[in-house]
Amino acid sequence: MALEDYEFEAKYCSRCSQCKWIPLNKIRGWRFAQSCPAISRYNLHAYSGGGRVITANSLLQRRSEITDELREIIFRCQLCGACQVTCHLIGEIVEPLEIARELKIRAVEEGKIPLEIQFMVDGLKREDNVFGEPKAKRGDWAKGLDLKDINEERVDVIFHAGCRFSYDGELRGVIRDAATLLKDAGVNLGIAGREEGCCGGRVFDAGYRGEMEKYADDMIRRIKASGASKLVTPCSDCYGTFKYLYPMIGHKLDVEVLHITELIDRLMSQGKIRPVKEVRMRVTYHDPCHLGRLGETYEPWNGEWKKVLGQVTISEPQKQIRRGAGGVYDPPRRILKSIPGLELVEMDRRREWSWCCGAGGGVKEAYEDFALWTAKERIEEARSTGADAIVTACPWCERNFKDVIEKEGMDFMVYDVVELLMQSLEG
Ligand code: SF4
Ligand code: SF4
C-alpha cells in the first residue's frame, strides 16, 4: 500500500472527533474517557486520528508538504490503533491507523526522520535487533536451559523470544520461566538462539517498510527449514507483526502463530499446567495493543467502493474493517483467574478500548517523555481500581511501566502474566 491508496478514504473523514474518545457506555466517568494518547497529550487536532487523515488528504491534494513541524506530529503517534476502533463505531470507510502509518512511511521516504529512529534502524541493520546490541548475545537468555536449537534439530514449536526479552536483563527471567514451563508441560520446542532475528514490526511502525519485508523473508525461510507447525512468542509486538503486519505486506507465515498466553491457556485446559499455590494479590490486567485490537488476523480485500442511490458508499465485496474485537483478550484473563487467591479487577479502558502503554510506534525510542506520560496515565488508571499491581503480556509495556514507576517514585508493581503463574506452580 501507499498513501495514494487511501486517497478515497482520506476524503471521508467527517471531523466528528469520535476517534478521541471511548464510547461513553463503556466507561464510568470522564477521567479515563480519552482513547488517543497523542491528542490527549498535545491537545491539537492534528495529533488525533482524524487530524492525521486530514493531513493525508491535504498532502494528497498537494496543498501542503512535510515540514519539520509536521514531521514531529507524524512521529508522535504510537500507532496504537485506538482511533481505528473508535472511528469504526460510526463509519466503515476511514482507516486512521493505516493512514497514520502511511504518513510515517512517506516521511521516511522523504528523509524527514527523527534522529533516534535513524539510530534504531542503523542498529537493526548492523546487529538484527532494535537496540544495536551484539547479535552474538541474542541467545544468551537461554543459557543453561538445555533448549533445542531449531538450526540443528526438528521441533514442533518455535519459541521466538523477540528483541526486548532477549536483551533486557531485568525481564529475561520471564522468558526463561516461559520456555521451561512449556518444556516441562511436554511441548517439543526449540529456539533459533543467536540466529533469531528481529520480527521487524517496530521499525515498520516507525515508517520503514523495507526492513520488515527482509525479516519476514528470513522468518519464512527459517520456519520452512525447521519443519515446525507452530510458532509461539511471549512478545505481543512480535505477535501482532506475525499475525497482521506480515500478511498485510503479503508475507504470511506458514505455521500457527500463538502468543504464550494462548498456548499456556490451551495446556491448562488439557490439565498439563496446574496453578495450585495461593498468590494473595489484587491485580488489574493491561491489554497490550498488539495482542488485543492489533492482534487480529489480517483479512485481505481487493474490492471497490461503490455509491448506492447516489448517497451511501459501500464496499463490494464487504470489507472486513479492523474493529479490534477479535484480539487475544480471554486467555491471559483465564490464566490469572485460575491462580488461587488472585483477584482480578478491570480498568474502564480494556479489551479493544484499552489505553496504550506508550511504548509503540518508535515513540519509546524518539520521544521518551511522551512514552512515559502515556504510561503514567495507565498506571494512574490501574491504581484507581484499588489493585496492588498491573499485569501485562508484553515486554515493551512492562518496560515502559517499570520506567515510569521508577521515575515518578510510585509505589506500584508490574508483572507479566507468566511471572504470576510461576508463583502459583508447585516445585
Ligand atoms: S477519523 Fe473517523 S472518528 Fe476521527 S474525525 Fe474522522 S471520521 Fe471522525
Ligand atoms: S494510532 Fe493511537 S496515538 Fe496514533 S492517532 Fe491513533 S489513537 Fe492516537
Tab-separated table of C-alpha atoms and ligand atoms in Angstrom:
chain	number	residue	atom	x	y	z
A	1	MET	CA	0.000	0.000	0.000
A	2	ALA	CA	0.971	3.653	-0.341
A	3	LEU	CA	-0.520	6.913	0.890
A	4	GLU	CA	-2.174	7.342	-2.543
A	5	ASP	CA	-4.114	4.084	-1.965
A	6	TYR	CA	-6.011	5.873	0.836
A	7	GLU	CA	-6.998	8.885	-1.259
A	8	PHE	CA	-10.640	7.838	-1.334
A	9	GLU	CA	-10.795	7.034	2.417
A	10	ALA	CA	-8.967	10.231	3.353
A	11	LYS	CA	-11.800	12.319	1.930
A	12	TYR	CA	-14.387	10.604	4.098
A	13	CYS	CA	-13.307	11.917	7.494
A	14	SER	CA	-16.298	13.843	8.854
A	15	ARG	CA	-14.222	15.651	11.548
A	16	CYS	CA	-16.534	14.174	14.172
A	17	SER	CA	-13.687	13.522	16.690
A	18	GLN	CA	-15.165	10.184	17.759
A	19	CYS	CA	-11.618	8.820	17.391
A	20	LYS	CA	-10.562	10.757	20.509
A	21	TRP	CA	-12.961	9.098	22.925
A	22	ILE	CA	-14.028	5.758	24.344
A	23	PRO	CA	-17.783	5.289	23.805
A	24	LEU	CA	-19.472	6.650	26.903
A	25	ASN	CA	-21.434	3.455	27.530
A	26	LYS	CA	-18.110	1.638	28.067
A	27	ILE	CA	-16.767	3.814	30.871
A	28	ARG	CA	-17.756	5.068	34.313
A	29	GLY	CA	-16.633	8.691	34.044
A	30	TRP	CA	-14.665	11.351	32.197
A	31	ARG	CA	-11.313	10.811	33.923
A	32	PHE	CA	-10.467	7.817	31.747
A	33	ALA	CA	-12.618	8.593	28.707
A	34	GLN	CA	-9.874	9.510	26.243
A	35	SER	CA	-8.646	6.918	23.765
A	36	CYS	CA	-5.767	8.555	21.832
A	37	PRO	CA	-2.517	9.296	23.703
A	38	ALA	CA	-1.327	11.829	21.092
A	39	ILE	CA	-4.342	14.151	21.131
A	40	SER	CA	-4.654	13.744	24.913
A	41	ARG	CA	-1.033	14.807	25.418
A	42	TYR	CA	-0.725	17.584	22.818
A	43	ASN	CA	-4.318	18.861	22.639
A	44	LEU	CA	-4.196	19.893	18.981
A	45	HIS	CA	-6.487	18.245	16.412
A	46	ALA	CA	-3.624	17.428	14.026
A	47	TYR	CA	-2.332	14.867	16.579
A	48	SER	CA	-5.596	12.851	16.548
A	49	GLY	CA	-6.527	10.046	14.183
A	50	GLY	CA	-8.874	12.391	12.326
A	51	GLY	CA	-6.208	15.107	12.183
A	52	ARG	CA	-3.835	12.634	10.538
A	53	VAL	CA	-6.495	11.723	7.975
A	54	ILE	CA	-6.995	15.404	7.131
A	55	THR	CA	-3.219	15.871	6.900
A	56	ALA	CA	-3.012	12.952	4.469
A	57	ASN	CA	-5.812	14.425	2.383
A	58	SER	CA	-4.033	17.776	2.280
A	59	LEU	CA	-0.727	16.154	1.199
A	60	LEU	CA	-2.502	14.103	-1.452
A	61	GLN	CA	-4.197	17.233	-2.807
A	62	ARG	CA	-0.755	18.884	-2.867
A	63	ARG	CA	-1.993	21.652	-0.610
A	64	SER	CA	0.838	21.103	1.904
A	65	GLU	CA	4.160	19.344	2.423
A	66	ILE	CA	6.001	17.595	5.258
A	67	THR	CA	7.724	20.371	7.164
A	68	ASP	CA	9.865	19.866	10.282
A	69	GLU	CA	6.820	20.733	12.446
A	70	LEU	CA	4.617	18.244	10.619
A	71	ARG	CA	7.305	15.559	10.909
A	72	GLU	CA	7.122	15.921	14.712
A	73	ILE	CA	3.352	15.447	14.667
A	74	ILE	CA	3.554	12.449	12.326
A	75	PHE	CA	6.030	10.573	14.534
A	76	ARG	CA	4.370	11.433	17.857
A	77	CYS	CA	1.883	8.600	17.390
A	78	GLN	CA	2.195	5.114	18.868
A	79	LEU	CA	0.165	3.528	16.041
A	80	CYS	CA	-1.820	2.039	18.891
A	81	GLY	CA	-4.957	1.646	16.780
A	82	ALA	CA	-7.433	3.140	19.250
A	83	CYS	CA	-8.567	5.697	16.642
A	84	GLN	CA	-9.261	2.932	14.136
A	85	VAL	CA	-11.521	1.085	16.576
A	86	THR	CA	-13.414	4.157	17.777
A	87	CYS	CA	-13.838	5.611	14.266
A	88	HIS	CA	-15.499	2.424	13.067
A	89	LEU	CA	-18.310	2.791	15.509
A	90	ILE	CA	-19.788	5.337	13.157
A	91	GLY	CA	-18.264	4.692	9.785
A	92	GLU	CA	-16.921	1.901	7.624
A	93	ILE	CA	-14.597	3.805	5.352
A	94	VAL	CA	-11.902	5.832	7.094
A	95	GLU	CA	-8.844	3.931	8.355
A	96	PRO	CA	-6.991	6.442	10.544
A	97	LEU	CA	-4.445	3.879	11.774
A	98	GLU	CA	-3.352	2.802	8.308
A	99	ILE	CA	-3.274	6.415	7.134
A	100	ALA	CA	-1.146	7.403	10.169
A	101	ARG	CA	1.223	4.549	9.249
A	102	GLU	CA	1.438	5.661	5.617
A	103	LEU	CA	2.264	9.204	6.772
A	104	LYS	CA	5.301	7.841	8.624
A	105	ILE	CA	6.345	5.795	5.594
A	106	ARG	CA	6.010	8.883	3.370
A	107	ALA	CA	8.095	10.958	5.821
A	108	VAL	CA	10.830	8.295	5.816
A	109	GLU	CA	10.789	8.194	2.006
A	110	GLU	CA	11.302	11.962	2.006
A	111	GLY	CA	14.135	11.703	4.537
A	112	LYS	CA	12.145	13.521	7.254
A	113	ILE	CA	13.113	11.152	10.064
A	114	PRO	CA	13.750	11.788	13.785
A	115	LEU	CA	17.406	11.048	14.609
A	116	GLU	CA	16.560	8.476	17.278
A	117	ILE	CA	14.548	6.461	14.766
A	118	GLN	CA	17.505	6.525	12.391
A	119	PHE	CA	19.748	5.208	15.206
A	120	MET	CA	17.291	2.373	15.870
A	121	VAL	CA	17.244	1.369	12.221
A	122	ASP	CA	21.038	1.633	11.909
A	123	GLY	CA	21.402	-0.656	14.940
A	124	LEU	CA	18.943	-3.099	13.444
A	125	LYS	CA	20.751	-3.209	10.115
A	126	ARG	CA	24.046	-3.854	11.925
A	127	GLU	CA	23.026	-6.397	14.570
A	128	ASP	CA	19.496	-7.634	13.673
A	129	ASN	CA	17.961	-6.168	16.846
A	130	VAL	CA	16.405	-2.772	17.568
A	131	PHE	CA	18.919	-1.941	20.319
A	132	GLY	CA	22.012	-2.409	18.170
A	133	GLU	CA	23.306	-4.875	20.786
A	134	PRO	CA	25.712	-7.629	19.642
A	135	LYS	CA	23.871	-10.253	17.605
A	136	ALA	CA	26.128	-12.934	19.123
A	137	LYS	CA	24.456	-12.352	22.529
A	138	ARG	CA	20.870	-12.782	21.337
A	139	GLY	CA	20.531	-16.346	22.620
A	140	ASP	CA	22.284	-15.721	25.971
A	141	TRP	CA	18.956	-15.617	27.828
A	142	ALA	CA	18.592	-19.389	27.313
A	143	LYS	CA	21.970	-20.369	28.787
A	144	GLY	CA	21.723	-23.473	30.953
A	145	LEU	CA	18.102	-24.288	29.975
A	146	ASP	CA	19.047	-27.073	27.546
A	147	LEU	CA	16.589	-25.941	24.867
A	148	LYS	CA	16.717	-27.444	21.374
A	149	ASP	CA	18.342	-25.434	18.576
A	150	ILE	CA	15.994	-25.268	15.566
A	151	ASN	CA	19.002	-24.861	13.288
A	152	GLU	CA	20.112	-28.381	14.226
A	153	GLU	CA	17.029	-30.334	15.366
A	154	ARG	CA	13.428	-30.639	14.188
A	155	VAL	CA	10.845	-29.314	16.637
A	156	ASP	CA	7.061	-28.884	16.727
A	157	VAL	CA	7.088	-25.375	18.172
A	158	ILE	CA	9.464	-22.475	17.541
A	159	PHE	CA	9.869	-20.223	20.590
A	160	HIS	CA	10.524	-16.683	19.303
A	161	ALA	CA	11.818	-14.525	22.179
A	162	GLY	CA	11.882	-11.109	20.427
A	163	CYS	CA	14.377	-8.246	20.852
A	164	ARG	CA	13.146	-6.768	24.162
A	165	PHE	CA	13.048	-10.047	26.086
A	166	SER	CA	16.371	-11.192	24.583
A	167	TYR	CA	18.318	-8.076	25.604
A	168	ASP	CA	16.514	-6.621	28.650
A	169	GLY	CA	18.338	-8.223	31.587
A	170	GLU	CA	15.603	-7.303	34.079
A	171	LEU	CA	12.906	-9.069	32.027
A	172	ARG	CA	14.805	-12.143	30.884
A	173	GLY	CA	13.546	-14.231	33.793
A	174	VAL	CA	10.068	-14.165	32.209
A	175	ILE	CA	11.167	-16.000	29.073
A	176	ARG	CA	13.427	-18.390	30.921
A	177	ASP	CA	10.389	-19.329	33.018
A	178	ALA	CA	8.075	-19.434	29.991
A	179	ALA	CA	10.313	-21.720	27.923
A	180	THR	CA	10.928	-24.036	30.906
A	181	LEU	CA	7.207	-24.150	31.675
A	182	LEU	CA	6.355	-25.225	28.112
A	183	LYS	CA	9.139	-27.806	28.044
A	184	ASP	CA	8.021	-29.292	31.363
A	185	ALA	CA	4.456	-29.460	30.011
A	186	GLY	CA	5.703	-31.714	27.202
A	187	VAL	CA	5.947	-29.183	24.357
A	188	ASN	CA	8.627	-30.125	21.806
A	189	LEU	CA	10.031	-26.628	21.371
A	190	GLY	CA	13.241	-25.062	20.142
A	191	ILE	CA	14.850	-21.678	19.694
A	192	ALA	CA	16.976	-20.084	16.980
A	193	GLY	CA	19.344	-18.691	19.649
A	194	ARG	CA	21.880	-16.237	18.264
A	195	GLU	CA	20.381	-16.762	14.789
A	196	GLU	CA	16.972	-15.389	15.819
A	197	GLY	CA	16.278	-12.114	14.027
A	198	CYS	CA	14.035	-9.156	14.823
A	199	CYS	CA	10.453	-9.506	13.543
A	200	GLY	CA	10.796	-6.030	12.001
A	201	GLY	CA	7.477	-4.802	13.388
A	202	ARG	CA	8.867	-1.947	15.448
A	203	VAL	CA	10.727	-0.369	12.556
A	204	PHE	CA	7.715	-0.865	10.287
A	205	ASP	CA	5.646	1.063	12.849
A	206	ALA	CA	8.337	3.761	12.680
A	207	GLY	CA	7.885	4.077	8.915
A	208	TYR	CA	10.402	1.585	7.487
A	209	ARG	CA	8.563	-0.868	5.248
A	210	GLY	CA	11.547	-2.486	3.516
A	211	GLU	CA	13.281	-3.627	6.708
A	212	MET	CA	10.257	-5.638	7.835
A	213	GLU	CA	9.998	-7.315	4.425
A	214	LYS	CA	13.583	-8.518	4.821
A	215	TYR	CA	12.890	-10.020	8.272
A	216	ALA	CA	9.636	-11.590	7.104
A	217	ASP	CA	11.506	-13.374	4.300
A	218	ASP	CA	14.106	-14.596	6.818
A	219	MET	CA	11.403	-15.870	9.179
A	220	ILE	CA	9.575	-17.729	6.396
A	221	ARG	CA	12.815	-19.443	5.342
A	222	ARG	CA	13.685	-20.394	8.928
A	223	ILE	CA	10.239	-21.837	9.614
A	224	LYS	CA	10.319	-23.915	6.450
A	225	ALA	CA	13.719	-25.357	7.350
A	226	SER	CA	12.626	-26.168	10.924
A	227	GLY	CA	9.573	-28.248	9.975
A	228	ALA	CA	7.686	-26.713	12.919
A	229	SER	CA	3.896	-26.447	12.844
A	230	LYS	CA	3.597	-23.673	15.443
A	231	LEU	CA	5.393	-20.510	16.473
A	232	VAL	CA	4.909	-19.165	19.986
A	233	THR	CA	6.113	-15.805	21.248
A	234	PRO	CA	5.941	-14.119	24.673
A	235	CYS	CA	6.163	-10.688	22.957
A	236	SER	CA	2.919	-9.012	21.896
A	237	ASP	CA	4.693	-6.749	19.410
A	238	CYS	CA	6.109	-9.775	17.590
A	239	TYR	CA	2.716	-11.497	17.805
A	240	GLY	CA	0.875	-8.603	16.131
A	241	THR	CA	3.613	-8.406	13.497
A	242	PHE	CA	3.344	-12.087	12.567
A	243	LYS	CA	-0.434	-12.156	12.741
A	244	TYR	CA	-1.325	-8.943	10.951
A	245	LEU	CA	1.578	-6.958	9.527
A	246	TYR	CA	3.296	-9.808	7.651
A	247	PRO	CA	0.088	-10.871	5.833
A	248	MET	CA	-0.651	-7.203	5.167
A	249	ILE	CA	2.548	-6.955	3.114
A	250	GLY	CA	1.948	-10.379	1.529
A	251	HIS	CA	4.302	-12.491	3.725
A	252	LYS	CA	2.048	-14.905	5.626
A	253	LEU	CA	3.844	-17.361	7.933
A	254	ASP	CA	3.021	-20.985	7.139
A	255	VAL	CA	2.553	-22.024	10.794
A	256	GLU	CA	0.018	-21.467	13.553
A	257	VAL	CA	1.085	-18.305	15.404
A	258	LEU	CA	0.352	-18.259	19.134
A	259	HIS	CA	1.031	-15.845	21.944
A	260	ILE	CA	2.472	-17.531	25.029
A	261	THR	CA	-0.782	-16.891	26.937
A	262	GLU	CA	-2.769	-18.747	24.257
A	263	LEU	CA	-0.522	-21.803	24.443
A	264	ILE	CA	-0.456	-21.822	28.263
A	265	ASP	CA	-4.247	-21.457	28.324
A	266	ARG	CA	-4.511	-24.449	25.970
A	267	LEU	CA	-2.141	-26.535	28.116
A	268	MET	CA	-4.080	-25.596	31.250
A	269	SER	CA	-7.349	-26.763	29.680
A	270	GLN	CA	-5.593	-30.104	28.976
A	271	GLY	CA	-4.501	-30.342	32.623
A	272	LYS	CA	-0.791	-30.078	31.733
A	273	ILE	CA	-0.249	-26.901	33.776
A	274	ARG	CA	-1.981	-26.547	37.155
A	275	PRO	CA	-1.726	-23.471	39.369
A	276	VAL	CA	-2.080	-24.640	42.968
A	277	LYS	CA	-0.332	-22.234	45.342
A	278	GLU	CA	-2.118	-19.160	46.619
A	279	VAL	CA	-0.959	-15.760	45.343
A	280	ARG	CA	-2.720	-13.236	47.583
A	281	MET	CA	-2.896	-10.122	45.435
A	282	ARG	CA	-5.389	-7.850	43.717
A	283	VAL	CA	-4.321	-7.111	40.153
A	284	THR	CA	-5.627	-5.426	37.023
A	285	TYR	CA	-4.779	-6.579	33.514
A	286	HIS	CA	-3.471	-4.242	30.789
A	287	ASP	CA	-4.332	-5.374	27.233
A	288	PRO	CA	-1.246	-4.769	25.034
A	289	CYS	CA	-2.333	-3.108	21.752
A	290	HIS	CA	-0.551	-5.682	19.570
A	291	LEU	CA	-2.092	-8.635	21.381
A	292	GLY	CA	-5.548	-7.098	21.626
A	293	ARG	CA	-7.015	-4.824	18.978
A	294	LEU	CA	-3.941	-5.090	16.723
A	295	GLY	CA	-3.610	-8.862	17.138
A	296	GLU	CA	-6.480	-9.766	14.840
A	297	THR	CA	-5.865	-11.965	11.815
A	298	TYR	CA	-5.368	-9.955	8.635
A	299	GLU	CA	-8.145	-10.235	6.044
A	300	PRO	CA	-7.083	-9.153	2.535
A	301	TRP	CA	-9.543	-7.102	0.472
A	302	ASN	CA	-9.283	-6.261	-3.200
A	303	GLY	CA	-12.762	-4.904	-3.781
A	304	GLU	CA	-14.017	-1.448	-4.589
A	305	TRP	CA	-16.091	1.326	-3.073
A	306	LYS	CA	-19.490	1.990	-4.673
A	307	LYS	CA	-22.078	4.692	-4.267
A	308	VAL	CA	-25.615	3.381	-3.824
A	309	LEU	CA	-28.662	5.503	-4.754
A	310	GLY	CA	-26.313	8.439	-5.167
A	311	GLN	CA	-25.885	8.697	-1.391
A	312	VAL	CA	-24.476	5.789	0.631
A	313	THR	CA	-20.994	4.441	-0.066
A	314	ILE	CA	-20.500	0.704	0.387
A	315	SER	CA	-17.644	-1.713	-0.179
A	316	GLU	CA	-18.055	-4.592	-2.612
A	317	PRO	CA	-17.406	-7.303	-1.576
A	318	GLN	CA	-17.839	-6.157	2.003
A	319	LYS	CA	-14.534	-5.043	3.511
A	320	GLN	CA	-13.586	-6.596	6.857
A	321	ILE	CA	-12.656	-3.466	8.786
A	322	ARG	CA	-10.383	-3.777	11.806
A	323	ARG	CA	-12.554	-3.365	14.910
A	324	GLY	CA	-10.278	-4.984	17.460
A	325	ALA	CA	-12.880	-7.337	18.908
A	326	GLY	CA	-11.059	-10.395	17.509
A	327	GLY	CA	-7.863	-9.888	19.514
A	328	VAL	CA	-6.490	-12.077	22.332
A	329	TYR	CA	-8.320	-10.953	25.478
A	330	ASP	CA	-9.593	-14.030	27.306
A	331	PRO	CA	-6.549	-16.393	27.547
A	332	PRO	CA	-4.488	-14.052	29.782
A	333	ARG	CA	-7.541	-13.348	31.923
A	334	ARG	CA	-8.354	-17.078	32.250
A	335	ILE	CA	-4.777	-17.742	33.395
A	336	LEU	CA	-4.965	-15.002	36.025
A	337	LYS	CA	-8.394	-16.145	37.248
A	338	SER	CA	-7.126	-19.709	37.655
A	339	ILE	CA	-4.461	-18.631	40.177
A	340	PRO	CA	-5.761	-19.351	43.698
A	341	GLY	CA	-6.040	-16.245	45.881
A	342	LEU	CA	-5.549	-13.796	42.987
A	343	GLU	CA	-8.293	-11.209	42.476
A	344	LEU	CA	-8.640	-9.665	39.007
A	345	VAL	CA	-10.260	-6.228	38.793
A	346	GLU	CA	-10.825	-4.439	35.490
A	347	MET	CA	-9.996	-0.940	34.347
A	348	ASP	CA	-12.555	1.078	32.346
A	349	ARG	CA	-10.386	1.094	29.238
A	350	ARG	CA	-9.993	-2.594	28.476
A	351	ARG	CA	-10.028	-5.093	25.616
A	352	GLU	CA	-10.301	-3.200	22.282
A	353	TRP	CA	-10.851	0.041	24.237
A	354	SER	CA	-7.546	-0.306	26.064
A	355	TRP	CA	-5.263	2.695	26.609
A	356	CYS	CA	-1.824	2.208	25.026
A	357	CYS	CA	1.216	1.667	27.309
A	358	GLY	CA	3.027	4.372	25.320
A	359	ALA	CA	5.998	2.411	24.009
A	360	GLY	CA	4.934	1.670	20.415
A	361	GLY	CA	5.462	3.254	17.009
A	362	GLY	CA	9.027	4.382	17.731
A	363	VAL	CA	7.757	6.716	20.493
A	364	LYS	CA	9.769	4.989	23.253
A	365	GLU	CA	12.902	5.464	21.161
A	366	ALA	CA	12.291	9.023	19.880
A	367	TYR	CA	10.038	10.706	22.480
A	368	GLU	CA	10.700	9.136	25.877
A	369	ASP	CA	8.792	11.932	27.669
A	370	PHE	CA	5.637	11.178	25.664
A	371	ALA	CA	6.064	7.415	26.164
A	372	LEU	CA	6.341	7.870	29.943
A	373	TRP	CA	3.454	10.365	30.078
A	374	THR	CA	1.261	7.750	28.365
A	375	ALA	CA	2.414	5.009	30.750
A	376	LYS	CA	1.791	7.225	33.783
A	377	GLU	CA	-1.780	7.783	32.656
A	378	ARG	CA	-2.249	3.987	32.543
A	379	ILE	CA	-0.670	3.417	35.949
A	380	GLU	CA	-2.999	6.036	37.431
A	381	GLU	CA	-5.963	4.242	35.888
A	382	ALA	CA	-4.693	0.908	37.260
A	383	ARG	CA	-4.294	2.397	40.761
A	384	SER	CA	-7.805	3.820	40.632
A	385	THR	CA	-9.162	0.231	40.615
A	386	GLY	CA	-7.637	-0.470	44.042
A	387	ALA	CA	-5.243	-3.040	42.542
A	388	ASP	CA	-1.796	-3.763	44.051
A	389	ALA	CA	-0.250	-4.336	40.633
A	390	ILE	CA	-0.714	-4.085	36.892
A	391	VAL	CA	-0.200	-7.271	34.867
A	392	THR	CA	0.571	-7.370	31.180
A	393	ALA	CA	1.673	-9.805	28.491
A	394	CYS	CA	4.239	-7.751	26.576
A	395	PRO	CA	7.826	-6.818	27.494
A	396	TRP	CA	7.508	-3.358	25.898
A	397	CYS	CA	4.549	-2.498	28.137
A	398	GLU	CA	6.315	-3.963	31.176
A	399	ARG	CA	9.482	-1.972	30.478
A	400	ASN	CA	7.620	1.319	29.957
A	401	PHE	CA	5.504	0.833	33.110
A	402	LYS	CA	8.580	-0.030	35.169
A	403	ASP	CA	10.411	3.032	33.821
A	404	VAL	CA	7.657	5.489	34.750
A	405	ILE	CA	7.104	3.924	38.173
A	406	GLU	CA	10.807	4.292	38.920
A	407	LYS	CA	10.996	7.843	37.533
A	408	GLU	CA	7.952	9.034	39.483
A	409	GLY	CA	8.811	7.083	42.641
A	410	MET	CA	5.403	5.381	42.600
A	411	ASP	CA	4.594	2.523	44.938
A	412	PHE	CA	3.136	0.056	42.447
A	413	MET	CA	4.128	-3.304	40.973
A	414	VAL	CA	4.267	-4.565	37.363
A	415	TYR	CA	4.176	-8.229	36.348
A	416	ASP	CA	3.971	-10.358	33.242
A	417	VAL	CA	1.167	-12.967	33.355
A	418	VAL	CA	3.833	-15.702	33.282
A	419	GLU	CA	5.545	-14.307	36.406
A	420	LEU	CA	2.381	-14.597	38.486
A	421	LEU	CA	1.553	-18.023	37.116
A	422	MET	CA	5.017	-19.271	38.088
A	423	GLN	CA	4.411	-18.159	41.683
A	424	SER	CA	1.420	-20.486	41.890
A	425	LEU	CA	3.052	-23.630	40.485
A	426	GLU	CA	4.456	-26.425	42.601
A	427	GLY	CA	8.152	-27.082	42.785
B	1	SF4	S1	-11.065	9.691	11.724
B	1	SF4	FE1	-13.129	8.852	11.955
B	1	SF4	S2	-13.735	9.271	14.082
B	1	SF4	FE2	-11.941	10.590	13.619
B	1	SF4	S3	-12.817	12.555	12.968
B	1	SF4	FE3	-12.504	11.325	11.078
B	1	SF4	S4	-14.460	10.204	10.744
B	1	SF4	FE4	-14.500	11.028	12.856
B	2	SF4	S1	-2.768	5.367	16.419
B	2	SF4	FE1	-3.091	5.805	18.626
B	2	SF4	S2	-1.716	7.546	19.082
B	2	SF4	FE2	-1.905	7.440	16.815
B	2	SF4	S3	-3.569	8.845	16.317
B	2	SF4	FE3	-4.494	6.797	16.519
B	2	SF4	S4	-5.165	6.663	18.687
B	2	SF4	FE4	-3.741	8.403	18.509
